[in-house]
PDB file of C-alpha atoms in Angstrom:
ATOM      1  CA  MET A   1     -32.563 -13.166  38.939  1.00 49.00           C
ATOM      2  CA  TYR A   2     -33.658  -9.586  38.406  1.00 50.00           C
ATOM      3  CA  GLU A   3     -30.066  -8.294  38.793  1.00 54.00           C
ATOM      4  CA  TRP A   4     -28.836 -10.971  36.380  1.00 53.00           C
ATOM      5  CA  ARG A   5     -31.248  -9.786  33.695  1.00 64.00           C
ATOM      6  CA  TRP A   6     -30.019  -6.208  34.069  1.00 69.00           C
ATOM      7  CA  TRP A   7     -26.420  -7.375  33.820  1.00 70.00           C
ATOM      8  CA  ARG A   8     -27.203  -9.260  30.612  1.00 71.00           C
ATOM      9  CA  ARG A   9     -28.874  -6.178  29.162  1.00 75.00           C
ATOM     10  CA  LEU A  10     -25.769  -4.148  30.028  1.00 78.00           C
ATOM     11  CA  VAL A  11     -23.564  -6.642  28.176  1.00 74.00           C
ATOM     12  CA  VAL A  12     -25.862  -6.515  25.143  1.00 73.00           C
ATOM     13  CA  ALA A  13     -25.878  -2.717  25.129  1.00 78.00           C
ATOM     14  CA  GLY A  14     -22.090  -2.518  25.464  1.00 79.00           C
ATOM     15  CA  TRP A  15     -21.533  -5.050  22.691  1.00 77.00           C
ATOM     16  CA  MET A  16     -23.924  -3.299  20.333  1.00 77.00           C
ATOM     17  CA  LEU A  17     -22.288   0.064  21.028  1.00 81.00           C
ATOM     18  CA  ALA A  18     -18.811  -1.340  20.349  1.00 79.00           C
ATOM     19  CA  ALA A  19     -20.014  -3.037  17.144  1.00 74.00           C
ATOM     20  CA  LEU A  20     -21.653   0.198  15.979  1.00 76.00           C
ATOM     21  CA  VAL A  21     -18.478   2.219  16.542  1.00 77.00           C
ATOM     22  CA  LEU A  22     -16.312  -0.358  14.748  1.00 74.00           C
ATOM     23  CA  VAL A  23     -18.673  -0.689  11.788  1.00 71.00           C
ATOM     24  CA  ARG A  24     -19.005   3.082  11.371  1.00 73.00           C
ATOM     25  CA  SER A  25     -15.234   3.565  11.575  1.00 72.00           C
ATOM     26  CA  TYR A  26     -14.682   0.746   9.095  1.00 69.00           C
ATOM     27  CA  ALA A  27     -17.204   2.216   6.671  1.00 66.00           C
ATOM     28  CA  GLY A  28     -15.703   5.705   6.937  1.00 65.00           C
ATOM     29  CA  ASN A  29     -12.186   4.433   6.290  1.00 65.00           C
ATOM     30  CA  LEU A  30     -13.338   2.439   3.273  1.00 62.00           C
ATOM     31  CA  MET A  31     -15.161   5.414   1.837  1.00 63.00           C
ATOM     32  CA  SER A  32     -12.154   7.719   2.235  1.00 62.00           C
ATOM     33  CA  VAL A  33      -9.748   5.168   0.753  1.00 60.00           C
ATOM     34  CA  LEU A  34     -11.911   4.182  -2.216  1.00 60.00           C
ATOM     35  CA  ALA A  35     -13.339   7.570  -3.128  1.00 61.00           C
ATOM     36  CA  VAL A  36      -9.899   9.254  -3.191  1.00 64.00           C
ATOM     37  CA  ARG A  37      -7.151   7.497  -5.118  1.00 67.00           C
ATOM     38  CA  HIS A  38      -3.444   8.209  -4.882  1.00 69.00           C
ATOM     39  CA  VAL A  39      -1.858   8.626  -8.303  1.00 74.00           C
ATOM     40  CA  ARG A  40       1.686   7.315  -8.399  1.00 80.00           C
ATOM     41  CA  GLN A  41       4.398   9.448  -9.981  1.00 84.00           C
ATOM     42  CA  PRO A  42       7.456   7.286  -9.302  1.00 88.00           C
ATOM     43  CA  TYR A  43       9.948   8.743 -11.777  1.00 90.00           C
ATOM     44  CA  GLN A  44      11.012  12.207 -10.686  1.00 89.00           C
ATOM     45  CA  SER A  45      14.707  11.988 -11.563  1.00 91.00           C
ATOM     46  CA  LEU A  46      17.075  10.209 -13.904  1.00 92.00           C
ATOM     47  CA  ARG A  47      18.254   8.132 -10.945  1.00 94.00           C
ATOM     48  CA  ASP A  48      14.723   6.804 -10.405  1.00 93.00           C
ATOM     49  CA  VAL A  49      14.622   5.610 -14.010  1.00 94.00           C
ATOM     50  CA  LEU A  50      18.052   3.966 -13.901  1.00 95.00           C
ATOM     51  CA  ASP A  51      17.245   2.154 -10.661  1.00 94.00           C
ATOM     52  CA  ASP A  52      14.191   0.479 -12.206  1.00 93.00           C
ATOM     53  CA  PRO A  53      15.398  -2.289 -14.547  1.00 93.00           C
ATOM     54  CA  ALA A  54      11.879  -2.784 -15.924  1.00 93.00           C
ATOM     55  CA  ILE A  55      11.827   0.688 -17.515  1.00 94.00           C
ATOM     56  CA  THR A  56      13.114   1.418 -21.016  1.00 95.00           C
ATOM     57  CA  MET A  57      14.201   4.949 -21.935  1.00 95.00           C
ATOM     58  CA  ILE A  58      13.327   6.683 -25.204  1.00 95.00           C
ATOM     59  CA  TRP A  59      15.738   9.327 -26.544  1.00 95.00           C
ATOM     60  CA  GLN A  60      15.621  11.371 -29.727  1.00 93.00           C
ATOM     61  CA  THR A  61      17.877  10.052 -32.453  1.00 93.00           C
ATOM     62  CA  ASN A  62      21.302  11.664 -33.043  1.00 89.00           C
ATOM     63  CA  THR A  63      21.036  14.657 -30.713  1.00 89.00           C
ATOM     64  CA  SER A  64      23.753  16.436 -28.758  1.00 87.00           C
ATOM     65  CA  ASN A  65      22.449  14.828 -25.572  1.00 88.00           C
ATOM     66  CA  VAL A  66      22.933  11.349 -27.005  1.00 92.00           C
ATOM     67  CA  GLN A  67      26.423  12.273 -28.157  1.00 91.00           C
ATOM     68  CA  TYR A  68      27.173  13.583 -24.669  1.00 91.00           C
ATOM     69  CA  PHE A  69      26.180  10.515 -22.643  1.00 92.00           C
ATOM     70  CA  ARG A  70      28.013   8.277 -25.113  1.00 93.00           C
ATOM     71  CA  SER A  71      31.248  10.210 -24.560  1.00 93.00           C
ATOM     72  CA  VAL A  72      31.330  10.706 -20.763  1.00 92.00           C
ATOM     73  CA  GLU A  73      33.576   8.498 -18.637  1.00 91.00           C
ATOM     74  CA  SER A  74      32.022   8.972 -15.198  1.00 90.00           C
ATOM     75  CA  GLY A  75      28.886  10.040 -13.392  1.00 92.00           C
ATOM     76  CA  ILE A  76      25.248   9.222 -13.923  1.00 93.00           C
ATOM     77  CA  TYR A  77      25.409   9.651 -17.701  1.00 93.00           C
ATOM     78  CA  ARG A  78      27.953   6.861 -17.908  1.00 94.00           C
ATOM     79  CA  GLU A  79      25.260   4.694 -16.319  1.00 95.00           C
ATOM     80  CA  VAL A  80      22.934   5.857 -19.091  1.00 94.00           C
ATOM     81  CA  ARG A  81      25.500   4.684 -21.636  1.00 94.00           C
ATOM     82  CA  GLU A  82      25.708   1.325 -19.882  1.00 95.00           C
ATOM     83  CA  ALA A  83      21.920   1.139 -19.955  1.00 95.00           C
ATOM     84  CA  GLU A  84      22.092   1.606 -23.728  1.00 95.00           C
ATOM     85  CA  LYS A  85      24.484  -1.328 -23.983  1.00 94.00           C
ATOM     86  CA  ALA A  86      22.057  -3.368 -21.892  1.00 95.00           C
ATOM     87  CA  GLY A  87      19.263  -2.637 -24.360  1.00 95.00           C
ATOM     88  CA  ARG A  88      17.314  -0.247 -22.120  1.00 96.00           C
ATOM     89  CA  ILE A  89      17.300   2.673 -24.595  1.00 96.00           C
ATOM     90  CA  LYS A  90      15.303   3.098 -27.791  1.00 96.00           C
ATOM     91  CA  PHE A  91      15.862   5.900 -30.293  1.00 96.00           C
ATOM     92  CA  HIS A  92      13.107   7.594 -32.267  1.00 95.00           C
ATOM     93  CA  THR A  93      12.842  10.707 -34.390  1.00 94.00           C
ATOM     94  CA  LEU A  94      10.879  13.731 -33.244  1.00 91.00           C
ATOM     95  CA  SER A  95       8.129  13.051 -35.770  1.00 91.00           C
ATOM     96  CA  ASP A  96       7.488   9.647 -34.151  1.00 93.00           C
ATOM     97  CA  PHE A  97       7.146  10.952 -30.598  1.00 92.00           C
ATOM     98  CA  TYR A  98       3.378  11.324 -30.478  1.00 89.00           C
ATOM     99  CA  HIS A  99       2.932   7.781 -31.767  1.00 92.00           C
ATOM    100  CA  VAL A 100       5.565   6.580 -29.300  1.00 92.00           C
ATOM    101  CA  ILE A 101       3.919   8.052 -26.204  1.00 91.00           C
ATOM    102  CA  ASN A 102       0.632   6.390 -27.133  1.00 91.00           C
ATOM    103  CA  THR A 103       2.049   2.953 -27.902  1.00 93.00           C
ATOM    104  CA  LEU A 104       5.057   2.701 -25.542  1.00 94.00           C
ATOM    105  CA  VAL A 105       4.870   5.345 -22.819  1.00 94.00           C
ATOM    106  CA  ARG A 106       1.155   5.065 -22.063  1.00 92.00           C
ATOM    107  CA  PRO A 107       1.289   1.382 -20.957  1.00 91.00           C
ATOM    108  CA  GLY A 108       3.824   2.398 -18.288  1.00 89.00           C
ATOM    109  CA  HIS A 109       6.987   0.473 -19.217  1.00 91.00           C
ATOM    110  CA  HIS A 110       8.769   3.288 -21.135  1.00 94.00           C
ATOM    111  CA  VAL A 111       9.765   6.862 -20.319  1.00 94.00           C
ATOM    112  CA  LEU A 112      10.464   9.642 -22.799  1.00 94.00           C
ATOM    113  CA  ILE A 113      13.561  11.752 -22.150  1.00 93.00           C
ATOM    114  CA  ASP A 114      13.876  14.890 -24.247  1.00 90.00           C
ATOM    115  CA  VAL A 115      13.888  18.671 -24.168  1.00 87.00           C
ATOM    116  CA  GLU A 116      11.265  20.088 -21.805  1.00 85.00           C
ATOM    117  CA  ILE A 117       9.635  22.078 -24.606  1.00 84.00           C
ATOM    118  CA  VAL A 118       9.139  18.925 -26.661  1.00 87.00           C
ATOM    119  CA  ASN A 119       7.700  17.001 -23.716  1.00 88.00           C
ATOM    120  CA  ASN A 120       5.279  19.814 -22.930  1.00 86.00           C
ATOM    121  CA  MET A 121       4.168  19.913 -26.560  1.00 87.00           C
ATOM    122  CA  MET A 122       3.493  16.157 -26.575  1.00 90.00           C
ATOM    123  CA  ILE A 123       1.471  16.398 -23.366  1.00 90.00           C
ATOM    124  CA  ALA A 124      -0.410  19.443 -24.665  1.00 89.00           C
ATOM    125  CA  TYR A 125      -1.419  17.643 -27.862  1.00 88.00           C
ATOM    126  CA  ASP A 126      -2.582  14.636 -25.870  1.00 90.00           C
ATOM    127  CA  VAL A 127      -4.614  16.814 -23.476  1.00 89.00           C
ATOM    128  CA  THR A 128      -6.214  18.643 -26.395  1.00 87.00           C
ATOM    129  CA  PHE A 129      -7.199  15.339 -27.990  1.00 88.00           C
ATOM    130  CA  ARG A 130      -8.284  13.392 -24.868  1.00 88.00           C
ATOM    131  CA  GLY A 131      -9.254  16.131 -22.432  1.00 86.00           C
ATOM    132  CA  ARG A 132      -7.314  14.710 -19.460  1.00 85.00           C
ATOM    133  CA  CYS A 133      -3.771  14.464 -18.086  1.00 86.00           C
ATOM    134  CA  ASP A 134      -2.386  10.982 -18.728  1.00 88.00           C
ATOM    135  CA  PHE A 135       1.284  11.969 -18.489  1.00 90.00           C
ATOM    136  CA  TYR A 136       3.520  13.981 -16.188  1.00 88.00           C
ATOM    137  CA  THR A 137       7.011  15.470 -16.320  1.00 88.00           C
ATOM    138  CA  SER A 138       9.696  14.900 -13.714  1.00 88.00           C
ATOM    139  CA  ARG A 139      10.631  17.510 -11.146  1.00 86.00           C
ATOM    140  CA  GLU A 140      14.330  17.077 -11.882  1.00 87.00           C
ATOM    141  CA  LYS A 141      15.776  19.038 -14.802  1.00 85.00           C
ATOM    142  CA  PHE A 142      19.010  17.953 -16.450  1.00 82.00           C
ATOM    143  CA  LEU A 143      21.169  18.598 -19.526  1.00 79.00           C
ATOM    144  CA  PRO A 144      20.246  22.275 -20.021  1.00 76.00           C
ATOM    145  CA  LEU A 145      20.041  23.364 -23.641  1.00 72.00           C
ATOM    146  CA  ALA A 146      20.972  26.905 -24.634  1.00 70.00           C
ATOM    147  CA  LEU A 147      19.101  28.390 -27.599  1.00 74.00           C
ATOM    148  CA  SER A 148      20.921  31.246 -29.313  1.00 77.00           C
ATOM    149  CA  MET A 149      21.282  33.280 -32.473  1.00 80.00           C
ATOM    150  CA  ILE A 150      24.472  33.234 -34.505  1.00 83.00           C
ATOM    151  CA  GLY A 151      26.009  36.489 -35.720  1.00 84.00           C
ATOM    152  CA  GLN A 152      29.214  37.566 -37.404  1.00 87.00           C
ATOM    153  CA  LYS A 153      32.230  37.766 -35.118  1.00 86.00           C
ATOM    154  CA  ASP A 154      32.900  41.270 -33.722  1.00 87.00           C
ATOM    155  CA  SER A 155      29.669  42.522 -35.269  1.00 89.00           C
ATOM    156  CA  PRO A 156      28.061  45.408 -33.318  1.00 89.00           C
ATOM    157  CA  LEU A 157      24.686  43.743 -33.840  1.00 89.00           C
ATOM    158  CA  VAL A 158      25.521  40.781 -31.570  1.00 89.00           C
ATOM    159  CA  PRO A 159      25.606  42.750 -28.260  1.00 89.00           C
ATOM    160  CA  ALA A 160      22.463  44.661 -29.220  1.00 91.00           C
ATOM    161  CA  ILE A 161      20.590  41.477 -30.137  1.00 89.00           C
ATOM    162  CA  SER A 162      21.820  39.708 -26.983  1.00 89.00           C
ATOM    163  CA  LYS A 163      20.533  42.545 -24.807  1.00 91.00           C
ATOM    164  CA  ARG A 164      17.101  42.469 -26.396  1.00 90.00           C
ATOM    165  CA  VAL A 165      16.860  38.671 -26.270  1.00 87.00           C
ATOM    166  CA  MET A 166      17.740  38.793 -22.580  1.00 88.00           C
ATOM    167  CA  SER A 167      15.083  41.443 -21.986  1.00 91.00           C
ATOM    168  CA  LEU A 168      12.430  39.378 -23.756  1.00 87.00           C
ATOM    169  CA  THR A 169      13.351  36.304 -21.739  1.00 84.00           C
ATOM    170  CA  GLU A 170      13.409  38.109 -18.396  1.00 89.00           C
ATOM    171  CA  ALA A 171      10.048  39.726 -19.131  1.00 92.00           C
ATOM    172  CA  GLY A 172       8.496  36.305 -19.739  1.00 86.00           C
ATOM    173  CA  LEU A 173       7.532  37.001 -23.336  1.00 88.00           C
ATOM    174  CA  TYR A 174       9.171  33.808 -24.572  1.00 81.00           C
ATOM    175  CA  LEU A 175       7.025  31.625 -22.300  1.00 79.00           C
ATOM    176  CA  THR A 176       3.950  33.675 -23.172  1.00 85.00           C
ATOM    177  CA  TRP A 177       4.531  33.178 -26.880  1.00 85.00           C
ATOM    178  CA  LEU A 178       5.147  29.470 -26.328  1.00 80.00           C
ATOM    179  CA  GLN A 179       1.889  29.063 -24.414  1.00 80.00           C
ATOM    180  CA  SER A 180      -0.051  30.928 -27.077  1.00 83.00           C
ATOM    181  CA  MET A 181       1.439  28.760 -29.830  1.00 83.00           C
ATOM    182  CA  VAL A 182       0.851  25.468 -27.965  1.00 82.00           C
ATOM    183  CA  PRO A 183      -2.576  25.368 -26.273  1.00 83.00           C
ATOM    184  CA  ASN A 184      -2.760  23.455 -22.969  1.00 82.00           C
ATOM    185  CA  SER A 185       1.031  23.449 -22.657  1.00 80.00           C
ATOM    186  CA  THR A 186       0.781  24.126 -18.903  1.00 80.00           C
ATOM    187  CA  TYR A 187      -2.500  22.306 -18.238  1.00 82.00           C
ATOM    188  CA  CYS A 188      -0.734  19.299 -16.670  1.00 82.00           C
ATOM    189  CA  ALA A 189       2.118  21.239 -15.071  1.00 78.00           C
ATOM    190  CA  GLN A 190       0.673  20.669 -11.580  1.00 74.00           C
ATOM    191  CA  SER A 191      -1.170  17.374 -11.939  1.00 72.00           C
ATOM    192  CA  PRO A 192      -2.873  16.320  -8.687  1.00 71.00           C
ATOM    193  CA  THR A 193      -1.537  13.229  -6.937  1.00 68.00           C
ATOM    194  CA  ARG A 194      -4.958  12.492  -5.424  1.00 67.00           C
ATOM    195  CA  ILE A 195      -8.150  12.234  -7.434  1.00 63.00           C
ATOM    196  CA  THR A 196     -11.792  11.338  -6.865  1.00 63.00           C
ATOM    197  CA  VAL A 197     -12.989   8.425  -8.971  1.00 61.00           C
ATOM    198  CA  SER A 198     -16.310   6.822  -9.835  1.00 62.00           C
ATOM    199  CA  THR A 199     -17.364   3.913 -12.009  1.00 60.00           C
ATOM    200  CA  THR A 200     -20.358   1.822 -12.985  1.00 63.00           C
ATOM    201  CA  LEU A 201     -21.023  -1.565 -11.421  1.00 60.00           C
ATOM    202  CA  ALA A 202     -20.851  -4.836 -13.341  1.00 65.00           C
ATOM    203  CA  VAL A 203     -20.867  -8.518 -12.469  1.00 67.00           C
ATOM    204  CA  THR A 204     -17.319  -8.904 -13.783  1.00 68.00           C
ATOM    205  CA  ASN A 205     -15.917  -6.556 -11.135  1.00 61.00           C
ATOM    206  CA  LEU A 206     -18.184  -7.712  -8.300  1.00 65.00           C
ATOM    207  CA  TRP A 207     -17.466 -11.444  -8.184  1.00 72.00           C
ATOM    208  CA  GLY A 208     -14.728 -11.040  -5.587  1.00 68.00           C
ATOM    209  CA  LEU A 209     -16.984  -9.014  -3.326  1.00 66.00           C
ATOM    210  CA  LEU A 210     -19.778 -11.558  -3.673  1.00 73.00           C
ATOM    211  CA  VAL A 211     -17.360 -14.303  -2.648  1.00 78.00           C
ATOM    212  CA  VAL A 212     -16.363 -12.282   0.427  1.00 72.00           C
ATOM    213  CA  LEU A 213     -20.006 -11.635   1.258  1.00 72.00           C
ATOM    214  CA  ALA A 214     -20.930 -15.322   0.878  1.00 79.00           C
ATOM    215  CA  GLY A 215     -17.958 -16.337   3.012  1.00 78.00           C
ATOM    216  CA  CYS A 216     -18.886 -13.918   5.771  1.00 73.00           C
ATOM    217  CA  HIS A 217     -22.488 -15.107   5.798  1.00 75.00           C
ATOM    218  CA  ALA A 218     -21.310 -18.726   5.858  1.00 80.00           C
ATOM    219  CA  VAL A 219     -19.169 -17.996   8.917  1.00 77.00           C
ATOM    220  CA  GLY A 220     -22.087 -16.179  10.505  1.00 73.00           C
ATOM    221  CA  LEU A 221     -24.338 -19.176   9.823  1.00 77.00           C
ATOM    222  CA  LEU A 222     -21.820 -21.503  11.461  1.00 79.00           C
ATOM    223  CA  VAL A 223     -21.736 -19.227  14.497  1.00 74.00           C
ATOM    224  CA  LEU A 224     -25.527 -19.279  14.641  1.00 72.00           C
ATOM    225  CA  LEU A 225     -25.607 -23.087  14.434  1.00 78.00           C
ATOM    226  CA  ALA A 226     -22.949 -23.327  17.141  1.00 76.00           C
ATOM    227  CA  GLU A 227     -24.965 -20.981  19.336  1.00 71.00           C
ATOM    228  CA  THR A 228     -28.086 -23.080  18.836  1.00 73.00           C
ATOM    229  CA  THR A 229     -26.232 -26.286  19.683  1.00 75.00           C
ATOM    230  CA  LEU A 230     -24.630 -24.797  22.787  1.00 71.00           C
ATOM    231  CA  GLU A 231     -27.922 -23.304  23.869  1.00 68.00           C
ATOM    232  CA  ILE A 232     -29.461 -26.767  24.002  1.00 68.00           C
ATOM    233  CA  GLY A 233     -26.583 -28.051  26.121  1.00 66.00           C
ATOM    234  CA  MET A 234     -26.433 -25.040  28.434  1.00 63.00           C
ATOM    235  CA  ARG A 235     -30.119 -24.343  28.829  1.00 63.00           C
ATOM    236  CA  HIS A 236     -29.965 -25.094  32.527  1.00 56.00           C
ATOM    237  CA  SER A 237     -26.739 -23.132  33.124  1.00 56.00           C
ATOM    238  CA  SER A 238     -27.459 -19.541  34.107  1.00 51.00           C
ATOM    239  CA  SER A 239     -23.836 -18.519  34.658  1.00 49.00           C
ATOM    240  CA  SER A 240     -22.621 -18.748  31.059  1.00 51.00           C
ATOM    241  CA  ILE A 241     -22.827 -15.710  28.805  1.00 51.00           C
ATOM    242  CA  LEU A 242     -21.635 -17.619  25.692  1.00 52.00           C
ATOM    243  CA  PRO A 243     -25.189 -18.076  24.358  1.00 51.00           C
ATOM    244  CA  LEU A 244     -25.537 -14.306  24.639  1.00 52.00           C
ATOM    245  CA  LEU A 245     -22.314 -13.416  22.850  1.00 54.00           C
ATOM    246  CA  LEU A 246     -22.592 -15.846  19.937  1.00 54.00           C
ATOM    247  CA  PRO A 247     -25.713 -14.308  18.367  1.00 54.00           C
ATOM    248  CA  LEU A 248     -24.148 -10.892  18.744  1.00 55.00           C
ATOM    249  CA  LEU A 249     -21.067 -12.215  16.958  1.00 57.00           C
ATOM    250  CA  PHE A 250     -23.331 -13.467  14.168  1.00 54.00           C
ATOM    251  CA  VAL A 251     -24.918 -10.021  13.842  1.00 54.00           C
ATOM    252  CA  SER A 252     -21.459  -8.444  13.757  1.00 55.00           C
ATOM    253  CA  PHE A 253     -20.357 -10.715  10.883  1.00 54.00           C
ATOM    254  CA  VAL A 254     -23.454  -9.887   8.874  1.00 51.00           C
ATOM    255  CA  SER A 255     -23.090  -6.145   9.546  1.00 52.00           C
ATOM    256  CA  VAL A 256     -19.431  -5.998   8.538  1.00 50.00           C
ATOM    257  CA  CYS A 257     -20.113  -8.015   5.371  1.00 52.00           C
ATOM    258  CA  GLY A 258     -22.966  -5.710   4.442  1.00 48.00           C
ATOM    259  CA  VAL A 259     -20.825  -2.619   4.940  1.00 43.00           C
ATOM    260  CA  THR A 260     -18.038  -4.198   2.881  1.00 41.00           C
ATOM    261  CA  LEU A 261     -20.400  -4.856  -0.017  1.00 41.00           C
ATOM    262  CA  SER A 262     -21.965  -1.407   0.183  1.00 39.00           C
ATOM    263  CA  PHE A 263     -18.754   0.602   0.337  1.00 37.00           C
ATOM    264  CA  VAL A 264     -16.308  -1.480  -1.688  1.00 36.00           C
ATOM    265  CA  SER A 265     -18.504  -2.120  -4.705  1.00 32.00           C
ATOM    266  CA  PRO A 266     -18.644   1.434  -6.139  1.00 34.00           C
ATOM    267  CA  GLY A 267     -14.862   1.718  -6.351  1.00 34.00           C
ATOM    268  CA  ASN A 268     -13.921  -1.858  -7.081  1.00 34.00           C
ATOM    269  CA  ASN A 269     -13.273  -1.348 -10.775  1.00 33.00           C
ATOM    270  CA  CYS A 270     -11.931   2.211 -10.559  1.00 31.00           C
ATOM    271  CA  LYS A 271      -8.532   2.530 -12.146  1.00 32.00           C
ATOM    272  CA  TYR A 272      -6.579   5.676 -12.765  1.00 30.00           C
ATOM    273  CA  GLN A 273      -3.025   5.112 -13.864  1.00 32.00           C
ATOM    274  CA  LEU A 274      -0.874   8.122 -14.537  1.00 35.00           C
ATOM    275  CA  THR A 275       1.498   6.842 -17.167  1.00 38.00           C
ATOM    276  CA  ARG A 276       5.142   7.721 -17.116  1.00 40.00           C
ATOM    277  CA  GLN A 277       7.072  10.349 -18.942  1.00 39.00           C
TER     278      GLN A 277
END
């Protein structure tokens, strides 16, 4: 009988140790997943946009780029032309862009396709007004646009001007002037894909967790009642360890439910959606 008591204590100790390790690991994983959110940036190329039928493209009205994709007969820009025929392209003037990114792009079902300078200006204005990066630009660059000055043919001024313009560009003065004219133009150039979030608690975003908690406690109560019933029937059986394991299972249910409530609640209503551009 003495050896049997020690064996039961060993089972209890082993079970409690295993439950402690599992609960701690579960809590740590929840904390790492909920405290750090992954920000999706799904549209990094024109192909990504074309492959998503739920996305509508926004182009500037009557530009050389629009004229180009309407005239090509093959390649990816022919697919853009077909997307226009399917009603997946909207055209807006440059003066409407800031209103467009707030009403159409921000909800996530439109993307704005235009010159990189224009996109950076729109993002910079939004950052200046809101103080955060709600938009991003794609990594892929396409349809390069050459800016130039026009001079008289065979004029000796053209080579001299071209040399100086090239020198200014290579020295980075053009980008420096652009950044000084448009504050925050590079603030969102390297937007993080992982962020730390926090939010306040409210009953409206805790009802699901309370349901889970109540369900777990209900299961634990059923286990406790089953253990009590079996204990009455097996009181004279010293070889069964079921009456020992059932209360431990009850404690495990309660512990896991408590950890779930403690660690899921703070991040339950956290939302950070990086809208598309």
